[in-house]
XYZ file of C-alpha atoms in Angstrom:
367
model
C 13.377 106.885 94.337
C 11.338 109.819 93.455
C 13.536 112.342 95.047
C 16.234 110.470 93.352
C 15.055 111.023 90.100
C 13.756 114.597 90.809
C 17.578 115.517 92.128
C 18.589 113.801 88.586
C 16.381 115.933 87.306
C 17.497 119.405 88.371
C 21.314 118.254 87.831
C 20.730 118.111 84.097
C 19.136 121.763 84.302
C 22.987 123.522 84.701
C 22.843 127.129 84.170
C 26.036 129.033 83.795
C 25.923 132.949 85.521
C 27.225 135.120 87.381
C 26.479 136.235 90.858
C 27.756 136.166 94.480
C 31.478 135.787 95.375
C 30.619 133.058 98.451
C 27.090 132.239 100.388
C 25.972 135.240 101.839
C 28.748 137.517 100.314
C 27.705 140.485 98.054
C 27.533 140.030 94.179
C 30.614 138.862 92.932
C 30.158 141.891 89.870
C 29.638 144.433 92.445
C 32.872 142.692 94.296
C 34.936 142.927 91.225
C 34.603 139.849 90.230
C 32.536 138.120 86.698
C 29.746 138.944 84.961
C 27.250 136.262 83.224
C 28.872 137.619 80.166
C 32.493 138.210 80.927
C 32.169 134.566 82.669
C 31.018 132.641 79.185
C 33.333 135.188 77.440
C 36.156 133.592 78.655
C 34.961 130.056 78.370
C 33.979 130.529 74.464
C 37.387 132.562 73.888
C 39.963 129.872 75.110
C 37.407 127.375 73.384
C 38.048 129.476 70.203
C 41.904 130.501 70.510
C 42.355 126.249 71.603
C 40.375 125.178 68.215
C 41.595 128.437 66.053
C 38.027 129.927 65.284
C 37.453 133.570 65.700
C 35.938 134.166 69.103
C 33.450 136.167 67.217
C 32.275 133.963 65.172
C 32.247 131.380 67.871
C 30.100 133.766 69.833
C 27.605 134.839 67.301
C 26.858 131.187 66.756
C 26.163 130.755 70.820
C 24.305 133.667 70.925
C 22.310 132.483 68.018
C 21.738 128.725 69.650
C 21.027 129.718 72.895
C 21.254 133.796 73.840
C 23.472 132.614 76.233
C 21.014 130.561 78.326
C 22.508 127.031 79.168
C 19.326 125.716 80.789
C 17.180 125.563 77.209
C 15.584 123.154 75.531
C 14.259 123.630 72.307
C 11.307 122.415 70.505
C 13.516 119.423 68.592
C 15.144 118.610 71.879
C 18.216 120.264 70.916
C 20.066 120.860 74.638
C 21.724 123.346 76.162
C 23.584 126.475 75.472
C 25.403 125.130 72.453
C 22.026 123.155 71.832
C 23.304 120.025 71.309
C 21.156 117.111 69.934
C 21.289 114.183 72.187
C 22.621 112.270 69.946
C 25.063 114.501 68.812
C 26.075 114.992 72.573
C 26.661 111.025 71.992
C 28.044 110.958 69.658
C 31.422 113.703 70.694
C 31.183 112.629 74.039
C 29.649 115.623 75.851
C 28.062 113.929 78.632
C 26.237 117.118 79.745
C 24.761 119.935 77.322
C 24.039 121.769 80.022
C 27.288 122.095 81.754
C 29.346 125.433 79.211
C 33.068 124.319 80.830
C 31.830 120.998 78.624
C 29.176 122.451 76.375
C 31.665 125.358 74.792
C 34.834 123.498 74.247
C 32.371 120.744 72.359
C 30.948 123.005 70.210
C 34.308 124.697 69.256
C 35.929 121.141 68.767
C 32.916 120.187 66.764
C 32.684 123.290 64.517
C 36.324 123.122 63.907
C 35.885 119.533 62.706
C 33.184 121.049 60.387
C 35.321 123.546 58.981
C 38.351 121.372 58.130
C 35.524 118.727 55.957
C 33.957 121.527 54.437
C 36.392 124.245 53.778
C 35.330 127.424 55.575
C 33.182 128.452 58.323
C 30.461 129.667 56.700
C 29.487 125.874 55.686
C 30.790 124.883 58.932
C 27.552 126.856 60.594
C 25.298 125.428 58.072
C 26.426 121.760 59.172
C 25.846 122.878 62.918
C 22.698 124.222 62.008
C 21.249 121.604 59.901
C 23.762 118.829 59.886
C 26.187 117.534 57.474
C 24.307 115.576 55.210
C 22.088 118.197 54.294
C 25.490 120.500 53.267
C 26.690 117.808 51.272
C 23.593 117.577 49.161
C 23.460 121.402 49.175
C 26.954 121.235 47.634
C 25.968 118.683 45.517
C 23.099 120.532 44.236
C 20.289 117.947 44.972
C 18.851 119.778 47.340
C 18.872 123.175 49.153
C 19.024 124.181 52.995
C 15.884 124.651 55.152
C 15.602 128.368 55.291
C 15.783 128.607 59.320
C 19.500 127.524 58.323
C 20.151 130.201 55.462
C 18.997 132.877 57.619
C 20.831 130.960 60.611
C 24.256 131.520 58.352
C 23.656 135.033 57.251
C 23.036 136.378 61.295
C 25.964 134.549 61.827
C 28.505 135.139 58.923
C 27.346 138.291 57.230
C 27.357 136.141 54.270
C 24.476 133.835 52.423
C 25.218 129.882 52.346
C 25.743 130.293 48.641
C 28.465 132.770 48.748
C 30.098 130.489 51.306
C 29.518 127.214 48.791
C 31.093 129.685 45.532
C 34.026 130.450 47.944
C 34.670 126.693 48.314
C 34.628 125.795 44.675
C 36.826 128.407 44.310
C 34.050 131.127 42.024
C 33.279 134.423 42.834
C 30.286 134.967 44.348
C 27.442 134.013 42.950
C 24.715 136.431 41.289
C 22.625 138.522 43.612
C 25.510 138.670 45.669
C 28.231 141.093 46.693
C 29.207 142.527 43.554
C 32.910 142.646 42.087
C 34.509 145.797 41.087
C 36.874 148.277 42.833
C 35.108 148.135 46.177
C 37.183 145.099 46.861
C 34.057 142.423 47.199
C 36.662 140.268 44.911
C 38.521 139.850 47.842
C 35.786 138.589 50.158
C 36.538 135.002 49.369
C 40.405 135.179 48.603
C 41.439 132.896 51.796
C 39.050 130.554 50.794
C 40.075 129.458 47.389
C 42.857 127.119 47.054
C 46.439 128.594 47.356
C 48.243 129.636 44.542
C 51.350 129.990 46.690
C 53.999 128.395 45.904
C 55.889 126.450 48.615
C 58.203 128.909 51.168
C 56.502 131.861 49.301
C 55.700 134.963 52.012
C 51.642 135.027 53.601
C 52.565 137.177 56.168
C 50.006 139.915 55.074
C 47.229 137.869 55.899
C 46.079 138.345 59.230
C 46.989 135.968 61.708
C 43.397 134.514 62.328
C 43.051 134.436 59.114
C 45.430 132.451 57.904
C 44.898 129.614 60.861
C 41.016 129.726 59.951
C 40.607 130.021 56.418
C 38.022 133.002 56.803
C 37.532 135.081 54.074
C 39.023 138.817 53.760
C 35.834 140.692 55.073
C 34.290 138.804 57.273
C 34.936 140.855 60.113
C 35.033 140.067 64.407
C 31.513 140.989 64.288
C 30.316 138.490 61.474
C 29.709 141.535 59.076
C 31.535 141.904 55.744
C 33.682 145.336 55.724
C 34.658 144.458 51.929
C 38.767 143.144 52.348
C 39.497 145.189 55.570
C 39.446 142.601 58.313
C 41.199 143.210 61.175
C 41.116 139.526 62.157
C 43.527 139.104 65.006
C 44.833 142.228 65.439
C 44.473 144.187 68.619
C 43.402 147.918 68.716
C 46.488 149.546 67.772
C 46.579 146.973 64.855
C 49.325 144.950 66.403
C 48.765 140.974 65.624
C 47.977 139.426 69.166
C 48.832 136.216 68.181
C 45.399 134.758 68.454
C 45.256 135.903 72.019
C 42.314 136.622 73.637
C 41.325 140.346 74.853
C 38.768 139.196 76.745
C 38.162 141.109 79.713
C 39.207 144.615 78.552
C 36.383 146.392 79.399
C 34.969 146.318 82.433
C 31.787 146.654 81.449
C 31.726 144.450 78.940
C 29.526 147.687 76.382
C 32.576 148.032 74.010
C 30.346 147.391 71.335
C 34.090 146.738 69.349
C 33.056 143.097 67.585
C 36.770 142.430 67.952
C 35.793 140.656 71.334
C 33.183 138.130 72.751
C 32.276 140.680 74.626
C 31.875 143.699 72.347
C 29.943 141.316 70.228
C 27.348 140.518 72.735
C 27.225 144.153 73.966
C 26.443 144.923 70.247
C 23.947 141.817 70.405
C 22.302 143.057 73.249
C 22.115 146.964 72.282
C 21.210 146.896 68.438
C 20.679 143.212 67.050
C 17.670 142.023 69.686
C 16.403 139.652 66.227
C 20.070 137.994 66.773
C 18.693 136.077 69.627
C 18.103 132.501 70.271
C 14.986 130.810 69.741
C 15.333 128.132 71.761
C 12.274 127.216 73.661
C 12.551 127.139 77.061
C 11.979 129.702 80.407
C 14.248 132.731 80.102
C 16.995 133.134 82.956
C 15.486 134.005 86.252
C 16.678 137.516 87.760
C 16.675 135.839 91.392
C 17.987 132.917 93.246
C 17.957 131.424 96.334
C 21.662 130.130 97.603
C 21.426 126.853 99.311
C 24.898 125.184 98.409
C 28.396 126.610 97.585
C 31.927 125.004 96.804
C 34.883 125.553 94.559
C 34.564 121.624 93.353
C 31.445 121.100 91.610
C 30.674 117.734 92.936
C 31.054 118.929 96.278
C 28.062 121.422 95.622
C 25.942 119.441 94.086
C 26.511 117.048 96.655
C 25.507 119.480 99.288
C 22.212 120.816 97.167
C 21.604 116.778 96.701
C 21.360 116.810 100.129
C 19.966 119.844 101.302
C 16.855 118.576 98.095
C 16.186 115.393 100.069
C 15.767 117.103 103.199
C 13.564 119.328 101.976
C 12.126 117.910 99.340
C 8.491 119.202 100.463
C 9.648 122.609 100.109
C 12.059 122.747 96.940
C 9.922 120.370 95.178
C 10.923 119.643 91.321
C 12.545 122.727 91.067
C 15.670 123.230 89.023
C 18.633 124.812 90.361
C 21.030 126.906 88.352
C 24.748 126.016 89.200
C 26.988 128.911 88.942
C 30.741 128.980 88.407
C 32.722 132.211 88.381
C 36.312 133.665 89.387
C 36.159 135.053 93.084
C 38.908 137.840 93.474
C 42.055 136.999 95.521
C 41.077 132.919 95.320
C 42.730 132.054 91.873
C 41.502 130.948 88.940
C 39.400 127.973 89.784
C 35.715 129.127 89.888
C 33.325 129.256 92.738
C 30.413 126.958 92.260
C 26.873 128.013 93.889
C 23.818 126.527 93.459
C 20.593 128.359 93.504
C 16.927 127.620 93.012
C 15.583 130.271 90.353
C 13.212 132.715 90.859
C 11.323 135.195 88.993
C 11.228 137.879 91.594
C 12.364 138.980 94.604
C 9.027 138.083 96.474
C 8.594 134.689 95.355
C 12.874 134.658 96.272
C 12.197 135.651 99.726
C 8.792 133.448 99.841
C 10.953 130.303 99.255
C 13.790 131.156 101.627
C 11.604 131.888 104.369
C 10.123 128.354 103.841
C 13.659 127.106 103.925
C 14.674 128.762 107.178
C 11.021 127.369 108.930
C 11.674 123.517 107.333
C 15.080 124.491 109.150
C 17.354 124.983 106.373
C 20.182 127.675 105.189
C 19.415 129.940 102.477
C 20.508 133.392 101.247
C 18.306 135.491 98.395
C 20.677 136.713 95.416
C 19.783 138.582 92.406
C 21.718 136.976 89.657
């Protein structure tokens, strides 16, 4: 019963990353094959093109939950790397926070749901942030929003709550914010006010993203206002991609662009450190031990269930980090591995050597 509930245990404790191509094999990066990044890239942008929200935004608010960490827990119990409440997890039907292929495409579908009840996405983040009660009594004016969630929409957006509630009632933006005048602020808001289209009258300016999202002119890939010159779903050459995704374009994933998940997180991770999480919880470990690999999921954590009551003397209450990437030349299903963390190569080796005496298979992998 006790192993049981320790193997329960580490289950729950998913992490999503990025490392060897098969048991054994070198690193899958190093093989060509994904990154940590470039693998939660591509989860967050089909979660974004499938629920029309810019991947940008969509990342910035991930980055913001979690810093891309799928194992935390914060202080409030929020779960996960889209740091869902258990409750909230109830409440959509996520049955596990810590799994992104279920996490992401929650969060999307949830934000989405946020935007269409309160008008933009600026509002949207406050509800993730601090629920939807407390934005409709910030609308209503009987109360204001906790500060965590006013900075919380600002790192996110570019834009203060209250400039995203006077885009909703349809004012300019309130005092002390971006000022009108020829530098185009006016235009900040324009896609958020009601249309004064007529029916069959011509949008096609608007950029494409825009016009499926609602987000204001200016709010830009990267979550920054650039004052009425978004490029919202337009490629480099300025050519609409039709809400495609470009994710995977550089190699590297240091484009640094903010028209991508990944050149916002390379912009995250080189100049905006104070954009990252604060949920509470041990930061990724740089090693892992390999004791179970499969492309179905159940299959390896049905061999690391096993391979924990064996040895439970020697992996203990450890968590392991389950890791699903694309392994080149195999398709597009991912590769699941699961690994007990480590925090260095010593205490990696340390625990595989125990393995291998117990009797066991094991492989040390820097992740």
């Amino acid at each position: 019963m006790a192993r049981a509930r320790a193997f329960g245990r580490a289950v729950r404790s998913l992490l999503f990353a990025c490392v060897a191509a098969a048991l054994g094999a070198p690193s899958a990066q190093a093989a060509g094959g994904e990154s940590v990044d470039q693998a939660l890239c591509r989860l967050i942008e089909e979660a974004a093109l499938r629920e029309a929200l810019p991947a940008a935004f969509l990342t910035r608010l991930i980055w913001r939950e979690s810093s891309f960490r799928s194992h935390v827990v914060s202080s409030k119990g929020a779960q996960g790397i889209a740091q869902f409440m258990p409750g909230t997890a109830a409440e959509r039907g996520l049955k596990n926070p810590f799994d992104p292929e279920a996490a992401l495409p929650a969060a999307a579908r949830l934000l989405a749901d946020l935007q269409r009840r309160f008008g933009n996405l600026g509002l949207a983040a406050a509800a993730y942030n601090a629920g939807p009660a407390r934005v409709d009594a910030f609308l209503a004016g009987r109360s204001g929003l906790p500060s965590e969630t006013r900075l919380y929409v600002r790192l996110i957006t570019g834009r203060s709550a209250e400039d995203w509630a006077a885009a909703k009632r349809g004012e300019k933006p309130a005092p002390g914010g971006p000022q009108a005048g020829k530098s185009g602020a006016d235009k900040i808001f324009e896609a958020d006010k009601p249309s004064e289209a007529k029916a069959g009258s011509d949008t096609s300016t608007a950029p494409e993203a825009e016009r499926r999202t609602g987000a204001p002119r200016g709010f830009s890939d990267d979550g920054k206002s650039d004052y009425g010159k978004s490029d919202y779903g337009k490629s480099d050459d300025g050519k609409s991609d039709d809400g495609k995704s470009d994710y995977g374009k550089s190699s590297d994933g240091k484009t640094g662009d903010g028209k991508t998940c990944l050149g916002v997180v390379a912009a995250l991770r080189q100049g905006e450190p104070a954009l990252a999480g604060t949920a509470e919880s041990p930061d990724f470990a740089p090693w892992g031990v390999q004791v179970a690999g499969a492309f179905s999921k159940s299959v390896a954590l049905a061999a690391y269930g096993r391979a924990a009551t064996r040895f439970a003397g020697v992996i203990g209450e450890r968590s392991p980090m389950v890791i699903g990437t694309r392994v080149p030349g195999r398709g597009r299903g991912p590769f699941y591995r699961v690994r007990l963390p480590a925090q260095t190569r010593a205490e990696a080796n340390a625990l595989c050597a125990s393995l291998h005496k117990a009797g066991g298979a094991c492989i040390v992998l820097a992740n």
